[in-house]
Structure formats: C-alpha cells, structure tokens
Short mmCIF file of C-alpha atoms and ligand atoms in Angstrom, two decimals:
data_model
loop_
_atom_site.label_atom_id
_atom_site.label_comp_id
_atom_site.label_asym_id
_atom_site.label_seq_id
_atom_site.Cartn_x
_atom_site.Cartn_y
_atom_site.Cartn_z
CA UNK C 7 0.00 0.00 0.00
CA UNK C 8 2.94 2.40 -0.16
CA UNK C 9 1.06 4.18 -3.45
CA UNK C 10 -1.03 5.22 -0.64
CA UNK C 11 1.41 7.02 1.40
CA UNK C 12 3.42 9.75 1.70
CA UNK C 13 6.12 11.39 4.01
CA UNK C 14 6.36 14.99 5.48
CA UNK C 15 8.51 17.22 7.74
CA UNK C 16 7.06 20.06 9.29
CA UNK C 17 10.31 22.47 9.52
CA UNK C 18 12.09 23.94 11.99
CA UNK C 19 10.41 27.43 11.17
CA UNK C 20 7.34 26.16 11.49
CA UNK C 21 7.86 24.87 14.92
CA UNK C 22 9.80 27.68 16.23
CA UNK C 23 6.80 29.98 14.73
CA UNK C 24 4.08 27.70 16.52
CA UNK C 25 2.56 26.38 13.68
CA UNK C 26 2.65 22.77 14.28
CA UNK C 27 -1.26 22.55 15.66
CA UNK C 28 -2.43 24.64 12.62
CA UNK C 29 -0.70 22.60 9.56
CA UNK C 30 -1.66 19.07 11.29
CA UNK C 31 -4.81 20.17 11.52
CA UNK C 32 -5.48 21.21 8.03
CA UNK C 33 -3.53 17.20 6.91
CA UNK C 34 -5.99 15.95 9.05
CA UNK C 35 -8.93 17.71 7.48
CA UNK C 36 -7.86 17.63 4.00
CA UNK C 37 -8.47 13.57 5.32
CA UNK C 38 -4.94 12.21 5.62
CA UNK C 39 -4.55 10.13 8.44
CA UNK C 40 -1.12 9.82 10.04
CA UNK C 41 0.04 6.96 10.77
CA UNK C 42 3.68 7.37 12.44
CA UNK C 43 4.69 10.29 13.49
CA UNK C 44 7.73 11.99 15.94
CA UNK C 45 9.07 14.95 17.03
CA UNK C 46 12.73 15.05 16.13
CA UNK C 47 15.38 16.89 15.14
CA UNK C 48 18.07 16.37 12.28
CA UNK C 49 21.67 15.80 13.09
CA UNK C 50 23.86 17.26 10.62
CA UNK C 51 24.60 14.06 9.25
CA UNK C 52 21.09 12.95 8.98
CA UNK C 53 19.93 15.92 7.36
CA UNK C 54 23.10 15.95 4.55
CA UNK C 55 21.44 11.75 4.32
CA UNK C 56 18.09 12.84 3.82
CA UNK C 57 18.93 15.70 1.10
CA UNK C 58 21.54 14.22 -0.40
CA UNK C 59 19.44 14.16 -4.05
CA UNK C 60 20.61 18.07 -3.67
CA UNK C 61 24.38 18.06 -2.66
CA UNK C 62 25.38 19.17 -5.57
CA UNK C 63 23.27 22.07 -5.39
CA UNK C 64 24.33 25.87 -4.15
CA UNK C 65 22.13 25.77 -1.50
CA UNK C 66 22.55 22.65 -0.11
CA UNK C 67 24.74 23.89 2.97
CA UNK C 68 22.12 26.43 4.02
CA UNK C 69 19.54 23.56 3.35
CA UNK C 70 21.34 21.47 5.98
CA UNK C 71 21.80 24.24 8.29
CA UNK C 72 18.48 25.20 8.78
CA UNK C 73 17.29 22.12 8.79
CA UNK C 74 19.21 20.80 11.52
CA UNK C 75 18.51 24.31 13.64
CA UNK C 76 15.67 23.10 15.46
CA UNK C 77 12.87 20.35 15.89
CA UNK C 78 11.02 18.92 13.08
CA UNK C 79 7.80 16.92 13.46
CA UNK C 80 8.13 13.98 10.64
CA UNK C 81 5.00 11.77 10.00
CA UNK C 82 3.64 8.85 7.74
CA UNK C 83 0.21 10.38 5.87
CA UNK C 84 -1.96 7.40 4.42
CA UNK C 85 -4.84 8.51 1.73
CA UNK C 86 -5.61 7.72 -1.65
CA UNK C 87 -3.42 9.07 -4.22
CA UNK C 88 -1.44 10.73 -1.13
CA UNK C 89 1.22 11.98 -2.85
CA UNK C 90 -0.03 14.08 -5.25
CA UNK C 91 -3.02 15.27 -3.09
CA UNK C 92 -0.46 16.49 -0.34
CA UNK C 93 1.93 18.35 -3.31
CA UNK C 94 -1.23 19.94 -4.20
CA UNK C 95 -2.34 20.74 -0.08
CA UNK C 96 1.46 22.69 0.65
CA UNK C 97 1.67 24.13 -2.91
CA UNK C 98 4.93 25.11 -4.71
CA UNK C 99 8.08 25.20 -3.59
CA UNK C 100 8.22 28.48 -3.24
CA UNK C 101 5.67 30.42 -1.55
CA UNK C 102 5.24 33.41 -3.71
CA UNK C 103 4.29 30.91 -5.93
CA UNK C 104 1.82 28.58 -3.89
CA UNK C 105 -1.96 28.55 -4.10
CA UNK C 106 -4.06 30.48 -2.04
CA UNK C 107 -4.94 28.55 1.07
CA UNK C 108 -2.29 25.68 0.57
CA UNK C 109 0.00 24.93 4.14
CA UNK C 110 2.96 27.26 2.20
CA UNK C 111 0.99 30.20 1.17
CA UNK C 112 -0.48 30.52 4.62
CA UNK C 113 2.84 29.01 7.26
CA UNK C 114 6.04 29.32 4.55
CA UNK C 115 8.68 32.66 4.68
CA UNK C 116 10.60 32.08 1.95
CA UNK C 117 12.05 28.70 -0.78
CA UNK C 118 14.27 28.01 1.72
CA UNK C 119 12.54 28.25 4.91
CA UNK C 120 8.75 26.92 3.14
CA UNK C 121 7.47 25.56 6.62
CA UNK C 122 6.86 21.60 5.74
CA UNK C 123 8.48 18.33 3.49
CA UNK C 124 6.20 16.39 1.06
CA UNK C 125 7.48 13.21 -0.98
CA UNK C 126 7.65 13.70 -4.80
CA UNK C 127 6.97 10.36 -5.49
CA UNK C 128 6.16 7.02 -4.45
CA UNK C 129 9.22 5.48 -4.46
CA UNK C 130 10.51 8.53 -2.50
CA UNK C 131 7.75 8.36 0.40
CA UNK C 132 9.13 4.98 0.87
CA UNK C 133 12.93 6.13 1.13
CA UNK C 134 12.08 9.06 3.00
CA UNK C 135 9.37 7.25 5.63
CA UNK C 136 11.83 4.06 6.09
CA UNK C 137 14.69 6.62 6.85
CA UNK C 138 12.64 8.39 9.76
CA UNK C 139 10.40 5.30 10.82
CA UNK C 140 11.67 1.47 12.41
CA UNK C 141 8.44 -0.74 10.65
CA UNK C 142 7.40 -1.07 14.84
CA UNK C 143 6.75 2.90 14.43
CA UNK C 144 4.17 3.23 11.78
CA UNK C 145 0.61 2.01 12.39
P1 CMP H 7 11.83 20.33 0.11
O1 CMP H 7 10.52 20.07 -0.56
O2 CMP H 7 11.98 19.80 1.48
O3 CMP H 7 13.01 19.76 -0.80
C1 CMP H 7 14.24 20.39 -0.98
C2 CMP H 7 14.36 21.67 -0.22
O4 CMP H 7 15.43 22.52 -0.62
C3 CMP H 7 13.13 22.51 -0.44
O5 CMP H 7 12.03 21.92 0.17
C4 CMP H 7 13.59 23.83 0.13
O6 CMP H 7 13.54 23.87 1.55
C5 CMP H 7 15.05 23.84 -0.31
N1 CMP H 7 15.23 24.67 -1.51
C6 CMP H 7 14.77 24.42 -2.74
N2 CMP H 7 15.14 25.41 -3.58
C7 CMP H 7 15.85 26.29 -2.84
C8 CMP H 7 16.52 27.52 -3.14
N3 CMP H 7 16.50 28.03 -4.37
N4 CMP H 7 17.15 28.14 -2.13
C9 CMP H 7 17.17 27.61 -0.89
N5 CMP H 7 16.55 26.44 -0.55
C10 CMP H 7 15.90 25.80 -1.51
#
C-alpha cells in the first residue's frame, strides 16, 4: 500500500513559529490520516542523508543548516493518491508561488525556509518514511 502514502517534515520554522497545531490540523482535514509520526530533530549528518538528491546544489549547505537548527515533526500520511493530493495541499516550492490557502501560502517565509516536506513520489515516500520510521513505528 505504499502508493497510498506519503512522508512529510514540518520544519524547523514552522515549529519555532508555533505552527505545528495549525498545519496538522489542516492534513488531518484535507483527510490524511497519520500513521507514524515523531518529534525530532536532524543531526547534521542525517539531514546531509536525507537531502543528499541536492548536494550538488548551491544551497545545499544552508539547506542542511536550517534544517538541523531546530525540531522537526516527521510523519507517515496514508490517503488515496497521497502523494499528489499532499503536493497539491502545501503548494509550490516556493511560496510566492503557492496557491491560495495551501500549508505554504499561509505558514512558509521564503524557498528556503517553506514551513513543511512532502514526498515527490512514491518510491521517495518509501525512502524518505523508512529513513525516519523502524516498521514497529508506523501504524
Ligand atoms: P523540500 O521540498 O523539502 O526539498 C528540498 C528543499 O530545498 C526545499 O524543500 C527547500 O527547503 C530547499 N530549496 C529548494 N530550492 C531552494 C533555493 N533556491 N534556495 C534555498 N533552498 C531551496
């Protein structure tokens, strides 16, 4: 059933601004249901692991940086066709350029700093959930 499921990261400046009630609220309404979830946060090494795709980019270091700053809350979201439906509930990458009313138009600053994670595909949710989540964790 991983085609149902998708992995996400709400970032460290949308903890630190006290958004973490508000964005799993809206998951949970737009009717994912979460089924692992933790409050964590990213060791260097983990975080250069988890974005490694993008090492090669220019702003991989200050990807790293901030996302090791601070806590994350990282969760398993089950729901049909869950990884598309979540792209479309955070909106783009940037936030200038997300939707109105998607989790990045209303929580994100900036590209960088763009408040929460979402899997681009199904074979990535899988990575990306197996790296945060022993089997024993997701229910
Ligand atoms: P995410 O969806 O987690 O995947 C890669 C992350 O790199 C992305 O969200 C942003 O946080 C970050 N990112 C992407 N593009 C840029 C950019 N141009 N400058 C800084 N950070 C970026």
């Amino acid at each position: 059933m991983t085609g149902n499921r998708t992995f996400t990261m709400i970032k460290p400046d949308a903890v630190e601004n006290g958004h973490i009630g508000a964005i799993l609220e809206k998951i949970t309404a737009a009717g994912f249901k979460i089924v692992a979830m933790k409050y964590t946060q990213l060791s260097k090494r983990d975080a250069e692991a988890f974005y490694a795709v993008h090492n090669e980019r220019p702003f991989f270091g200050e990807l790293v940086a901030f996302m090791t700053r601070g806590p994350i809350v990282s969760a398993i979201l089950e729901k049909d066709n869950a990884v598309d439906d979540f792209r479309a509930l955070i909106g783009a990458t940037n936030p200038a350029e997300a939707a109105e009313g998607t989790i990045r138009k209303l929580f994100a600053t900036s590209i960088g700093e763009n408040a929460v994670h979402g899997s681009d595909s199904d074979e990535n949710a899988a990575i990306e959930g197996a790296f945060h989540f022993a089997g024993r964790e997701v229910y």
